[in-house]
Amino acid sequence: VGNGQFGGMVFGGIKQEEIQFNDKTLWEGDKTTYGAYQNFGSVIINSPGISAVQNYRRSLDIENAIASVEYDIENVHFTREYLSSYPDSAIILNYTASEAGKINLEIFLWDAHGAKPTIEGNSITAAGKLKLLNFYSNLTVKNDGGTLEIIDGVMTVKNANSVMMVLRGKTNYSPTSPTYTFNAALIKQQTDKIVNDAAAKDFAKLKAAHIADYKSLFDRVKFELRGTANSMPTDELIT
């Protein structure tokens, strides 16, 4: 999923999910030395106590630009939705279940360049510096029901009805500055504002704004091959 600036790769794991993320300005190198594009990091989400699931399905809805993972455990249906919003400038993760109090998670932020994450309240942040660029990321968690607490240094959600997470990473790259950078002290302020503004909204509002914005571009053209409806999963089609 991506919005042109900030994107993520959803791995689709159940016991342990990973969302690897990138910002297009995170490059190694400096004003005189060419550098390579860099991985920003990953959000790691453990779901403790899961032994087996049924009806596992992962999908990418191209018409709405939403990735999802769904599965059942003992007649409870779990849904995870992932989108990268252009209007709200962040990746949104939303976990729900068909019964109340069923979401249990352990949430980590891993930085690809060795920055040590810090947990404060319901946010995990990490900051560091490459040769030229400074970087900072913020993952903020918003639970509906249940509890959110730090247990042995791990952000832990227990017995929630749903959990929404907002993720953003930024650098101090500037395309107009002669140094290619702006004041690194501003990155945290800018990133935290993006994340806090998005986290103040509910997922339905964030999703609706994302879809409306995306469809203003995607729906300009429609192409349909009639009689080609597909009800088979990809693995069966390949076989």
Tab-separated table of C-alpha atoms in Angstrom, residues 109-198:
chain	number	residue	atom	x	y	z
A	109	LEU	CA	8.402	-0.945	16.070
A	110	TRP	CA	11.669	-2.134	14.497
A	111	ASP	CA	14.042	0.419	13.009
A	112	ALA	CA	16.161	-0.796	10.092
A	113	HIS	CA	19.114	1.391	11.098
A	114	GLY	CA	19.461	0.380	14.726
A	115	ALA	CA	17.574	3.232	16.385
A	116	LYS	CA	16.171	2.112	19.732
A	117	PRO	CA	12.388	2.532	19.920
A	118	THR	CA	10.865	4.502	22.780
A	119	ILE	CA	7.405	3.798	24.207
A	120	GLU	CA	5.474	6.669	25.722
A	121	GLY	CA	1.774	6.367	26.430
A	122	ASN	CA	0.179	4.730	23.395
A	123	SER	CA	2.986	5.641	20.965
A	124	ILE	CA	6.211	3.927	19.898
A	125	THR	CA	8.804	6.168	18.238
A	126	ALA	CA	12.303	5.814	16.825
A	127	ALA	CA	14.788	8.422	15.595
A	128	GLY	CA	18.236	8.321	14.022
A	129	LYS	CA	20.607	9.730	11.421
A	130	LEU	CA	22.193	8.490	8.200
A	131	LYS	CA	25.148	10.232	6.541
A	132	LEU	CA	23.109	13.309	5.706
A	133	LEU	CA	19.485	12.761	6.602
A	134	ASN	CA	17.810	12.504	9.978
A	135	PHE	CA	14.738	10.300	10.298
A	136	TYR	CA	11.921	9.692	12.758
A	137	SER	CA	8.938	7.329	12.909
A	138	ASN	CA	5.830	7.218	15.080
A	139	LEU	CA	3.402	4.317	15.567
A	140	THR	CA	0.385	5.286	17.670
A	141	VAL	CA	-2.136	2.700	18.876
A	142	LYS	CA	-5.799	3.371	19.637
A	143	ASN	CA	-7.808	0.548	21.210
A	144	ASP	CA	-11.589	0.293	21.543
A	145	GLY	CA	-12.311	-1.595	24.737
A	146	GLY	CA	-9.917	-3.816	26.641
A	147	THR	CA	-6.619	-2.509	27.970
A	148	LEU	CA	-3.420	-1.053	26.555
A	149	GLU	CA	-0.376	-1.289	28.802
A	150	ILE	CA	3.380	-1.726	28.705
A	151	ILE	CA	4.330	-5.202	29.941
A	152	ASP	CA	8.059	-6.026	30.161
A	153	GLY	CA	8.792	-3.208	27.738
A	154	VAL	CA	6.231	-4.383	25.164
A	155	MET	CA	3.098	-2.464	24.134
A	156	THR	CA	0.343	-4.964	24.870
A	157	VAL	CA	-3.359	-4.826	24.020
A	158	LYS	CA	-5.692	-7.244	25.781
A	159	ASN	CA	-9.367	-8.072	25.172
A	160	ALA	CA	-10.064	-5.161	22.824
A	161	ASN	CA	-13.060	-4.937	20.507
A	162	SER	CA	-10.904	-3.322	17.814
A	163	VAL	CA	-7.486	-1.718	17.460
A	164	MET	CA	-6.455	1.052	15.067
A	165	MET	CA	-2.801	1.940	14.499
A	166	VAL	CA	-1.431	5.025	12.739
A	167	LEU	CA	2.102	4.942	11.293
A	168	ARG	CA	4.264	7.664	9.762
A	169	GLY	CA	7.962	8.037	9.088
A	170	LYS	CA	9.677	11.207	7.845
A	171	THR	CA	13.117	12.613	7.088
A	172	ASN	CA	14.474	16.157	6.966
A	173	TYR	CA	15.122	16.034	3.220
A	174	SER	CA	14.364	19.275	1.389
A	175	PRO	CA	14.272	19.503	-2.430
A	176	THR	CA	14.735	23.296	-2.311
A	177	SER	CA	17.518	23.732	0.252
A	178	PRO	CA	21.157	24.032	-0.951
A	179	THR	CA	22.065	21.558	1.808
A	180	TYR	CA	19.220	19.162	0.790
A	181	THR	CA	17.948	19.275	4.378
A	182	PHE	CA	15.829	21.328	6.744
A	183	ASN	CA	16.129	21.691	10.518
A	184	ALA	CA	16.129	18.141	11.931
A	185	ALA	CA	14.462	19.357	15.130
A	186	LEU	CA	11.246	19.858	13.138
A	187	ILE	CA	10.832	16.241	12.017
A	188	LYS	CA	9.336	14.997	15.286
A	189	GLN	CA	6.890	17.903	15.476
A	190	GLN	CA	5.739	17.382	11.892
A	191	THR	CA	5.399	13.607	12.192
A	192	ASP	CA	3.641	13.660	15.556
A	193	LYS	CA	1.096	16.157	14.236
A	194	ILE	CA	0.302	13.930	11.241
A	195	VAL	CA	-0.118	10.876	13.468
A	196	ASN	CA	-2.069	12.626	16.226
A	197	ASP	CA	-4.456	14.284	13.766
A	198	ALA	CA	-5.190	10.932	12.101
